[in-house]
mmCIF file of C-alpha atoms and ligand atoms in Angstrom:
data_model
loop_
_atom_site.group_PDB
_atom_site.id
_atom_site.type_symbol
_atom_site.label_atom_id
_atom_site.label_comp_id
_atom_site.label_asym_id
_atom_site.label_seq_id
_atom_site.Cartn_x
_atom_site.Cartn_y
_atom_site.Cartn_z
ATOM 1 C CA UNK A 550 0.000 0.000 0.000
ATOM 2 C CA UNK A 551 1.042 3.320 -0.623
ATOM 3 C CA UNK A 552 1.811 5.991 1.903
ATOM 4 C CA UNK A 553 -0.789 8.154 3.306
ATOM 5 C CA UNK A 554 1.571 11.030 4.199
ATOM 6 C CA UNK A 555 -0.528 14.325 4.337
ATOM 7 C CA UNK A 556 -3.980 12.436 4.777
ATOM 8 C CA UNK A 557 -5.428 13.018 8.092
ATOM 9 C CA UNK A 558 -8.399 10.855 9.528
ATOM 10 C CA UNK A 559 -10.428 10.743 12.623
ATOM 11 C CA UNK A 560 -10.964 7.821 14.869
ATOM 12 C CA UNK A 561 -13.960 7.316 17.131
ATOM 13 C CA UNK A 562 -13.238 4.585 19.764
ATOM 14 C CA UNK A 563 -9.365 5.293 18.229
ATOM 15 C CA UNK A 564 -7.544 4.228 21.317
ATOM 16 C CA UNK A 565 -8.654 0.430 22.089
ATOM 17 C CA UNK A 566 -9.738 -2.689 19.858
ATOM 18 C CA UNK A 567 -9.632 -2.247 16.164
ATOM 19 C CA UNK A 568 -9.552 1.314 16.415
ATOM 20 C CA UNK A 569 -6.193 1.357 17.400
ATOM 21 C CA UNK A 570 -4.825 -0.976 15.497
ATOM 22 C CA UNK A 571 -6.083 0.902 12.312
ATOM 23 C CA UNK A 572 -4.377 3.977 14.082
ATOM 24 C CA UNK A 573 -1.270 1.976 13.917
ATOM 25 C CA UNK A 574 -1.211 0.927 10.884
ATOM 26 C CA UNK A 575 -2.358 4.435 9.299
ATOM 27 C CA UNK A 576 0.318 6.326 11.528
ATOM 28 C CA UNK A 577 2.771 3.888 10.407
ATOM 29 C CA UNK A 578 2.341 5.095 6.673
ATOM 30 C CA UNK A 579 2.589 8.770 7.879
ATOM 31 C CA UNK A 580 -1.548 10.010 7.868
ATOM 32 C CA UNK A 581 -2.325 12.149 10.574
ATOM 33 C CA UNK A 582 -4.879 11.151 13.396
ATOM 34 C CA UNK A 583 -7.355 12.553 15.348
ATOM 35 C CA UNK A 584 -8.118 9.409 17.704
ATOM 36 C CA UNK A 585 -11.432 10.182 19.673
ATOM 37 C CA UNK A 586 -12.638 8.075 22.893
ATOM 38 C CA UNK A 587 -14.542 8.611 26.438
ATOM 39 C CA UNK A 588 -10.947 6.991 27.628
ATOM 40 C CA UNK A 589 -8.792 9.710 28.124
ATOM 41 C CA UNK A 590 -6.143 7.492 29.683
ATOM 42 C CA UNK A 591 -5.911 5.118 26.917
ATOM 43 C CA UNK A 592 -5.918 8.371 24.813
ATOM 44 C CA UNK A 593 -3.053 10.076 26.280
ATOM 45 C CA UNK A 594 -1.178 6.271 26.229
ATOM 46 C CA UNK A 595 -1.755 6.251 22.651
ATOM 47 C CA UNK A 596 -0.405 9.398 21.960
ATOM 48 C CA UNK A 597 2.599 9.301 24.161
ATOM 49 C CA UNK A 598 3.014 5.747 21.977
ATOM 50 C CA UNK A 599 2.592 6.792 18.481
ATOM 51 C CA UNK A 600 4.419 10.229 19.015
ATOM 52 C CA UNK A 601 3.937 13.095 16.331
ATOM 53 C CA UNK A 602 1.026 13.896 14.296
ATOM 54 C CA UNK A 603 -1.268 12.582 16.696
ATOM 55 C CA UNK A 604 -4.015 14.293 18.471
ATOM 56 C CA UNK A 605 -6.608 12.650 21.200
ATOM 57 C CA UNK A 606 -9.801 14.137 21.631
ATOM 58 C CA UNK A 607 -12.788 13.495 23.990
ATOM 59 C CA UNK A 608 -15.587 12.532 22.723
ATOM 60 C CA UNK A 609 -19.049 11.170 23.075
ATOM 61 C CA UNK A 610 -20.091 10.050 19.691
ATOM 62 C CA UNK A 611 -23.703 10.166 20.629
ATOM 63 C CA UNK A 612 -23.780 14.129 20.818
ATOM 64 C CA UNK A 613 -23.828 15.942 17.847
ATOM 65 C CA UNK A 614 -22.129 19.186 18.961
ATOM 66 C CA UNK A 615 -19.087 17.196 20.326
ATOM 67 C CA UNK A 616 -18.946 15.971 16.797
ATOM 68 C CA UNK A 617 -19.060 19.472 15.299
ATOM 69 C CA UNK A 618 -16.361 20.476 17.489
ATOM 70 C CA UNK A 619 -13.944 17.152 16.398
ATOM 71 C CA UNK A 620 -14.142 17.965 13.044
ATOM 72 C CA UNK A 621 -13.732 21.715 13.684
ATOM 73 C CA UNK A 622 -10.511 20.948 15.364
ATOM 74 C CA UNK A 623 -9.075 18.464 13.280
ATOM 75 C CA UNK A 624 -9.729 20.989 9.868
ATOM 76 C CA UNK A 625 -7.643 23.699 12.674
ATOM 77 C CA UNK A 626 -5.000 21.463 13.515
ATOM 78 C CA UNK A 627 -4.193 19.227 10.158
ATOM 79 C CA UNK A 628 -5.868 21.629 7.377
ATOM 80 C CA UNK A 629 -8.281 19.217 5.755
ATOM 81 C CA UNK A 630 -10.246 15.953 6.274
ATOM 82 C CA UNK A 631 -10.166 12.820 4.517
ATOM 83 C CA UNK A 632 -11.592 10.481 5.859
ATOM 84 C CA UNK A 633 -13.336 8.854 9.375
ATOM 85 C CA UNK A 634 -13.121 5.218 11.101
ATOM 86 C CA UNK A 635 -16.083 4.709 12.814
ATOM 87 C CA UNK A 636 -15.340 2.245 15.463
ATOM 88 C CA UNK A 637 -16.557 3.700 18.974
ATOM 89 C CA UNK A 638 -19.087 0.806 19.893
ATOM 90 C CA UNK A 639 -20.475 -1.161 22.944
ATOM 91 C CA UNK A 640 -22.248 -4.468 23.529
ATOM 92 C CA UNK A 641 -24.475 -5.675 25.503
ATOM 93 C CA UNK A 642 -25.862 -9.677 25.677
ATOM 94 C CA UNK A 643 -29.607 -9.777 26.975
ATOM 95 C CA UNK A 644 -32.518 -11.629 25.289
ATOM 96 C CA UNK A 645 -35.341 -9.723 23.636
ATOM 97 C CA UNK A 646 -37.367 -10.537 26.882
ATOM 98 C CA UNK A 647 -35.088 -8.924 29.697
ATOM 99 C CA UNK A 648 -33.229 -6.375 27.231
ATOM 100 C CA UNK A 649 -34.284 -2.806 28.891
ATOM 101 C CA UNK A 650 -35.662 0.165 26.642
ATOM 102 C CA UNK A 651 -32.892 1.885 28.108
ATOM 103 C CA UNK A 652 -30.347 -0.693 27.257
ATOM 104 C CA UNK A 653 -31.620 -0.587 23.556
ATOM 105 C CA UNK A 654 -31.370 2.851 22.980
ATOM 106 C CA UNK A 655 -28.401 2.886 24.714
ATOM 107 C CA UNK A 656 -26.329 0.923 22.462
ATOM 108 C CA UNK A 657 -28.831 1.849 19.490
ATOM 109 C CA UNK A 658 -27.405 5.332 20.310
ATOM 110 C CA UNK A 659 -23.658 4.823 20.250
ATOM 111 C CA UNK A 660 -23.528 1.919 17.412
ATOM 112 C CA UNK A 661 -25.960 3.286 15.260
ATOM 113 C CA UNK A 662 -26.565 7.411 15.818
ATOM 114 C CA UNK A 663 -22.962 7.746 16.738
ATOM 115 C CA UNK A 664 -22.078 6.416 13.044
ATOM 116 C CA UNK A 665 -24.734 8.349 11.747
ATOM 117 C CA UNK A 666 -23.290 11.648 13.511
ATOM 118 C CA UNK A 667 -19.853 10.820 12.109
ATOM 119 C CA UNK A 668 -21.088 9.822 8.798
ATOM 120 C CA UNK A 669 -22.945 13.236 8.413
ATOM 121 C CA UNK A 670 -20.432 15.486 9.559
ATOM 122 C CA UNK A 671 -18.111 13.748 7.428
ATOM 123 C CA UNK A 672 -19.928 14.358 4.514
ATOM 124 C CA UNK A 673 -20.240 17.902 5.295
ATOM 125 C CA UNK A 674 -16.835 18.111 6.078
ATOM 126 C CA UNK A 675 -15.043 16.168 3.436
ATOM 127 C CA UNK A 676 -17.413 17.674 0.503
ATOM 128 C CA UNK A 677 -15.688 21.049 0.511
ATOM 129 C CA UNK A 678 -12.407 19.437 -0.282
ATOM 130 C CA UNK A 679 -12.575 17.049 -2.894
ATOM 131 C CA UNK A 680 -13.608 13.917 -0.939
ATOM 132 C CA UNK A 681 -12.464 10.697 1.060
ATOM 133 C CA UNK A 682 -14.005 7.975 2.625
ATOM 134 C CA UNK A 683 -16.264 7.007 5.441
ATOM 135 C CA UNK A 684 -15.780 3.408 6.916
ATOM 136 C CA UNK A 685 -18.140 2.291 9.675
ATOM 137 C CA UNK A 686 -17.727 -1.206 12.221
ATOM 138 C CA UNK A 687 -20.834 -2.927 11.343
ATOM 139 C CA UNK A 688 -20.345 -6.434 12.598
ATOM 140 C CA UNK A 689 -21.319 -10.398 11.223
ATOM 141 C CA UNK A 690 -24.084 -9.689 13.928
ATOM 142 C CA UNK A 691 -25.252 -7.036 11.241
ATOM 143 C CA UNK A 692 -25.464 -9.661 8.459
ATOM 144 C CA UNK A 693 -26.906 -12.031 10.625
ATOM 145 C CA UNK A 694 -28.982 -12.911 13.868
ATOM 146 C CA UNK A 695 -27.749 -14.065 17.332
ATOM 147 C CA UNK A 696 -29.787 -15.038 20.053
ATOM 148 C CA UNK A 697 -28.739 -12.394 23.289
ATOM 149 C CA UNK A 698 -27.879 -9.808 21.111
ATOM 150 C CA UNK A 699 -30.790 -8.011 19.814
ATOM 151 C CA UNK A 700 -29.900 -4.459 20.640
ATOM 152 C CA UNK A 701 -26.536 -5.136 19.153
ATOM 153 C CA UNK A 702 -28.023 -6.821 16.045
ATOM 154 C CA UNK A 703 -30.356 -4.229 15.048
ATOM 155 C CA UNK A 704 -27.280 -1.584 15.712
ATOM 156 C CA UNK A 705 -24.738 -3.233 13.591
ATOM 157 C CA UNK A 706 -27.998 -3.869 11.144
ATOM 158 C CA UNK A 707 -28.730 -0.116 11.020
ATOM 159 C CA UNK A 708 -25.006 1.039 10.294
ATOM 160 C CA UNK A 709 -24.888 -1.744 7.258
ATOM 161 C CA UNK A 710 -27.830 -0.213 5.454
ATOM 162 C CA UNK A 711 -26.735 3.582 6.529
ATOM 163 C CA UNK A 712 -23.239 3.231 5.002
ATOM 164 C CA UNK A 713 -25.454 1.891 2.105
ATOM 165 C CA UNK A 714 -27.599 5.029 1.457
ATOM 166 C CA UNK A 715 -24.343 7.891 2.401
ATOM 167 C CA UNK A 716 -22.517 5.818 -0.228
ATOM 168 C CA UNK A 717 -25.120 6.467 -3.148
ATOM 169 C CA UNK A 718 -26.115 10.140 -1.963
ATOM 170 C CA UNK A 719 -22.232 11.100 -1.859
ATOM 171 C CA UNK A 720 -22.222 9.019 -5.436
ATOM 172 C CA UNK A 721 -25.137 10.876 -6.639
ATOM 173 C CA UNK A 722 -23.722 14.084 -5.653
ATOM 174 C CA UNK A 723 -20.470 13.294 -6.934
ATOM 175 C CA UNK A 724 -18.261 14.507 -3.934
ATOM 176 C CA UNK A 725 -16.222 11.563 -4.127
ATOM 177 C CA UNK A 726 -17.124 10.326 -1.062
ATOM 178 C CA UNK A 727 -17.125 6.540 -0.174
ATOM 179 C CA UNK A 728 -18.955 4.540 2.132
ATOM 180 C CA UNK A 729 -18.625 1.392 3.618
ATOM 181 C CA UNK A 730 -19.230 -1.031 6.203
ATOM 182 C CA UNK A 731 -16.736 -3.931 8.026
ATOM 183 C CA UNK A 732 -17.989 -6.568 9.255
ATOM 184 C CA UNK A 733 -16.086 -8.417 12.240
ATOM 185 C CA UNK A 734 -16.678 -11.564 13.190
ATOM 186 C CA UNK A 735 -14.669 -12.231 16.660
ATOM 187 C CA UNK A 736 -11.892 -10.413 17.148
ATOM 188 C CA UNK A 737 -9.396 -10.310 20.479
ATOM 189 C CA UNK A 738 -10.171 -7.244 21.630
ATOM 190 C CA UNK A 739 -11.428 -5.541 25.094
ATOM 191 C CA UNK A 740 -14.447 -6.088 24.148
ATOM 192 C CA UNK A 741 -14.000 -9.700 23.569
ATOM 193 C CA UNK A 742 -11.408 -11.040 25.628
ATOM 194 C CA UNK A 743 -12.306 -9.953 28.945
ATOM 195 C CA UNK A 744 -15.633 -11.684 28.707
ATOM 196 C CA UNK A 745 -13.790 -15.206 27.615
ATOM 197 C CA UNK A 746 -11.804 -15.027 30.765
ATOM 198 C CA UNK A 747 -14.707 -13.943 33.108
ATOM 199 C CA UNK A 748 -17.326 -16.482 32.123
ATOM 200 C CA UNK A 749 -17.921 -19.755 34.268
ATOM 201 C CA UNK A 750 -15.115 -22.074 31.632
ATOM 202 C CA UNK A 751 -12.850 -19.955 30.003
ATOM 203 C CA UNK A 752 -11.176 -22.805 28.178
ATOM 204 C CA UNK A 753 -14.398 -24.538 26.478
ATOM 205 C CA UNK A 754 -16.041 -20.689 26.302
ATOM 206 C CA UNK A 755 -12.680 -20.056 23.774
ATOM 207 C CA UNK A 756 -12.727 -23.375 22.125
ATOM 208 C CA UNK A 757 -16.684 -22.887 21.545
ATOM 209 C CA UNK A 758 -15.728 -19.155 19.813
ATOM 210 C CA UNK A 759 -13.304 -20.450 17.631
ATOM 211 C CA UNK A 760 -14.655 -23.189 16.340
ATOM 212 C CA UNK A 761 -17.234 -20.850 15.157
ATOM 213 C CA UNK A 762 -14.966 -19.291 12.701
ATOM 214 C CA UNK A 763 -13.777 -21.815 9.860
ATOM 215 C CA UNK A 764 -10.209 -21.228 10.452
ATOM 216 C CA UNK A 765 -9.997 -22.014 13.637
ATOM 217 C CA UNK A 766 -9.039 -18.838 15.732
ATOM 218 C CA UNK A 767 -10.230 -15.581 16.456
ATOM 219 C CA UNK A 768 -9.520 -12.389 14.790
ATOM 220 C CA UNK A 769 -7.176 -10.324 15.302
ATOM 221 C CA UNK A 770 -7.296 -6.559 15.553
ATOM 222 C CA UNK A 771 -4.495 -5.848 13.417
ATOM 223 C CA UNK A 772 -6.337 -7.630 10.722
ATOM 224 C CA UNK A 773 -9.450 -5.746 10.659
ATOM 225 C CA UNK A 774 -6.862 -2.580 11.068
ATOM 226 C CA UNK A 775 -5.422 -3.323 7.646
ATOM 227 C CA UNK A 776 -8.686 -3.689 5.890
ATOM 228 C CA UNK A 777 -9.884 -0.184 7.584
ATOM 229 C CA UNK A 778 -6.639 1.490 6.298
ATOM 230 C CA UNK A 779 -7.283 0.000 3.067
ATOM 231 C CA UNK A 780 -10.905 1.628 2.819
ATOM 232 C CA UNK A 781 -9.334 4.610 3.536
ATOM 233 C CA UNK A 782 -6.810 4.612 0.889
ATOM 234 C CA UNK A 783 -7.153 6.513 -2.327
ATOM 235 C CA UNK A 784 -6.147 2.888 -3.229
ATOM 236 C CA UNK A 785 -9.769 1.774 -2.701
ATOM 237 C CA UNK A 786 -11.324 4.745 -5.073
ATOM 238 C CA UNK A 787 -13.892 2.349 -6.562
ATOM 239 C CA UNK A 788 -16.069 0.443 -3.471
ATOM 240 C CA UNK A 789 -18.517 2.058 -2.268
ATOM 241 C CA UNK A 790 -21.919 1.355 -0.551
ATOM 242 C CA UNK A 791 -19.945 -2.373 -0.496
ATOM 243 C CA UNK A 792 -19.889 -4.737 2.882
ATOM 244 C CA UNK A 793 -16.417 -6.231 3.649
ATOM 245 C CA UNK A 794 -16.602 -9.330 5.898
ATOM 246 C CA UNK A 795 -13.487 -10.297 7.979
ATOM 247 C CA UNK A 796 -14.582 -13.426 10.141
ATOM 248 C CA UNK A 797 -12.156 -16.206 8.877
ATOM 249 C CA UNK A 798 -15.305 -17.912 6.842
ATOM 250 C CA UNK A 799 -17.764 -17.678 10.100
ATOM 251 C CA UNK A 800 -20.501 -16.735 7.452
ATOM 252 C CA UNK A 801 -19.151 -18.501 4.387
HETATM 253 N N1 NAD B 1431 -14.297 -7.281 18.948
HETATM 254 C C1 NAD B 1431 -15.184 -7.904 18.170
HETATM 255 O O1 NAD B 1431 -15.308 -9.139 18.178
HETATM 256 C C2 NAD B 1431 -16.070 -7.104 17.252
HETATM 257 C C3 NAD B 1431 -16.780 -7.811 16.282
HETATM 258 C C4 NAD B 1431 -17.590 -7.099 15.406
HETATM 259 C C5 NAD B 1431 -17.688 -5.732 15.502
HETATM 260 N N2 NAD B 1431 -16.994 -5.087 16.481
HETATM 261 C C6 NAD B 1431 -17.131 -3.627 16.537
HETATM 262 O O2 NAD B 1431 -15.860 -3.048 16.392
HETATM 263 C C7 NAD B 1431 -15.872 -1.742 16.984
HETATM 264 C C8 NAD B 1431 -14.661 -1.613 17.876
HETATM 265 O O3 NAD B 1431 -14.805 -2.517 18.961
HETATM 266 P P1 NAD B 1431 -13.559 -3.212 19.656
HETATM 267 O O4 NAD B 1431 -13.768 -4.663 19.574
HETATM 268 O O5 NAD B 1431 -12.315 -2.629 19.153
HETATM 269 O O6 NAD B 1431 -13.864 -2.832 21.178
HETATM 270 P P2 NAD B 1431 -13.132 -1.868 22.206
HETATM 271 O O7 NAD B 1431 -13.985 -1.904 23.409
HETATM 272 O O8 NAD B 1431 -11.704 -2.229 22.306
HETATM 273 O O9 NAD B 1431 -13.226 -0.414 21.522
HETATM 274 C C9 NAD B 1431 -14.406 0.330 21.499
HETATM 275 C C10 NAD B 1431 -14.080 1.756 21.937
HETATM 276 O O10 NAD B 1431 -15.270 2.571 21.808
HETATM 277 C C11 NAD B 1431 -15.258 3.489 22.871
HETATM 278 N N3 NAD B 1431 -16.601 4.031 23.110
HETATM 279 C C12 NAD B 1431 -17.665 3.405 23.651
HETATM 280 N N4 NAD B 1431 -18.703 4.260 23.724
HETATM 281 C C13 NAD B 1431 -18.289 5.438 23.210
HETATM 282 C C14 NAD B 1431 -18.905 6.699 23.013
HETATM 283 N N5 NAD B 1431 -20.182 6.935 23.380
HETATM 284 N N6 NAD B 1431 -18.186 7.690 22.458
HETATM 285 C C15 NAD B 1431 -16.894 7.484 22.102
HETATM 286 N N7 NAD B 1431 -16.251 6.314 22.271
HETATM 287 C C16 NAD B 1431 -16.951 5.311 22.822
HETATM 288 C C17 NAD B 1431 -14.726 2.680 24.053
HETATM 289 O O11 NAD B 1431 -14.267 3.529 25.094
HETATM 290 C C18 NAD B 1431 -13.633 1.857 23.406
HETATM 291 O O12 NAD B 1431 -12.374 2.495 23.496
HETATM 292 C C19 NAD B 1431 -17.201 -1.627 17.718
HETATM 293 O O13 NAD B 1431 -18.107 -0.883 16.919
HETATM 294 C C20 NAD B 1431 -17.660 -3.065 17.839
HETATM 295 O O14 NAD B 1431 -19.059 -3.170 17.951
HETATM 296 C C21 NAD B 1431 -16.174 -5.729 17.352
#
C-alpha cells in the first residue's frame, strides 16, 4: 500500500480494539490522526506511543455538537479531512425478553446514531475538499442474527444499510465520497477477551468461539486494522456502498 503522508483521519473509539490498530497501521504510513474516545487514559497512552502527528480528543459520539467540534478541530489542527473510522461501539448480551428500553437505545445510540453523527459530519466536512471515505464497524451480527444480542443486532444492522444510502447520496452528488461497512466476526479485543476469561469455563467458552470461525481462531485486531486502512486509501477509489466481511469464513 502506498503511503498516506498528508492524509489526516479521525478515529472514534481510536484508542482500544480495532480502532487502534487501524491507528497503527495508518500512523505507520505517515496520515495524521485525530483518535477520539470517552478513555482519556488510553488516549493520552496512545499518543505518548505513536508520538507526532497525533491528536486525542474526547468525545461522546452520541452528541452531535461534540462531533461538530472534532471535526472543527481536526480541519484547525491538520488543514483538511479525509476520511473517518467509525469504530466507537459497545455491547451488551440480553434476550429480547429482559433487554431494557434503556439498554436498547443505549447501544442503538452509540452503534448506530454515533455512526450516523460521524457519517454526516463527514460528509459535510469532506465535501468542501474534494472527498475521502467514510468506513463504519458494522459487525457479522449485522449480516446475521444471534440469540442475546438483539440491541446489538439491530445496531450493527442499522449502520450496514446507513453506510449503504451515504454511499449512493455522496455518489449521486459526486463529492467523491465513499462509504462502507466492516464486518467483524470475533476479534481479540477488550471487548471480547475480557468476557472469555470472566465467564464460568474460560477454556471450552474459547474453544466454543473459535470453532465458530472456519479457520480455527479468532480475529485479530491488526487484521481488521489493515482492511480499515485500506478503505481509507485513495487505493480503494472504486467500493462504495460495499460490505467487507473479515470473520475467517464464520458466514461462508
Ligand atoms: N471485537 C469484536 O469481536 C467485534 C466484532 C464485530 C464488531 N466489532 C465492533 O468493532 C468496533 C470496535 O470494537 P472493539 O472490539 O475494538 O472494542 P473496544 O472496546 O476495544 O473499543 C471500542 C471503543 O469505543 C469506545 N466508546 C464506547 N462508547 C463510546 C462513546 N459513546 N463515544 C466514544 N467512544 C466510545 C470505548 O471507550 C472503546 O475504546 C465496535 O463498533 C464493535 O461493535 C467488534
Amino acid at each position: 500500500m502506498s503511503a498516506l503522508t498528508n492524509k489526516t483521519f479521525i478515529i472514534s473509539g481510536g484508542v482500544s480494539g480495532i480502532g487502534a490498530a487501524t491507528a497503527r497501521i495508518a500512523h505507520g504510513r505517515g496520515a495524521n490522526l485525530v483518535l477520539t474516545d470517552l478513555n482519556e487514559g488510553a488516549g493520552a497512552a496512545i499518543v505518548k506511543e505513536l508520538g507526532e502527528r497525533v491528536l486525542f480528543l474526547r468525545h461522546d459520539v452520541t452528541k452531535e455538537p461534540e462531533w461538530i467540534s472534532v471535526v472543527a478541530e481536526t480541519k484547525s489542527r491538520f488543514g483538511k479531512l479525509d476520511g473517518i473510522l467509525n469504530s466507537a461501539g459497545v455491547g451488551r448480551v440480553a434476550s429480547v425478553e429482559d433487554c431494557t428500553l434503556e439498554e436498547f437505545r443505549f447501544v442503538n445510540a452509540v452503534n448506530a446514531t454515533g455512526t450516523f453523527l460521524g457519517c454526516k459530519h463527514g460528509v459535510l466536512a469532506m465535501k468542501e475538499t474534494g472527498g475521502g471515505s467514510l468506513v463504519n464497524i458494522s459487525s457479522v451480527l449485522g449480516l446475521r442474527g444471534m440469540n442475546g444480542a438483539p440491541a446489538y443486532c439491530a445496531s450493527k444492522g442499522s449502520v450496514r444499510l446507513l453506510s449503504k444510502s451515504v454511499a449512493m447520496h455522496c455518489a449521486a452528488m459526486r463529492y467523491n465520497i465513499r462509504c462502507n461497512s466492516v464486518h467483524p466476526g470475533w476479534i481479540e479485543t477488550p471487548m471480547v477477551t475480557p468476557r472469555i476469561q470472566q465467564s464460568a469455563d474460560p477454556a471450552e467458552t474459547r474453544a466454543r468461539m473459535e470453532k465458530m470461525h472456519p479457520i480455527g481462531r479468532l480475529g485479530r485486531p491488526e487484521e481488521i486494522g489493515a482492511l480499515c486502512v485500506f478503505l481509507l486509501s485513495d487505493e480503494a477509489s472504486l467500493l462504495t456502498g460495499a460490505e467487507f466481511v473479515g470473520d475467517g469464513g464464520l458466514t461462508a
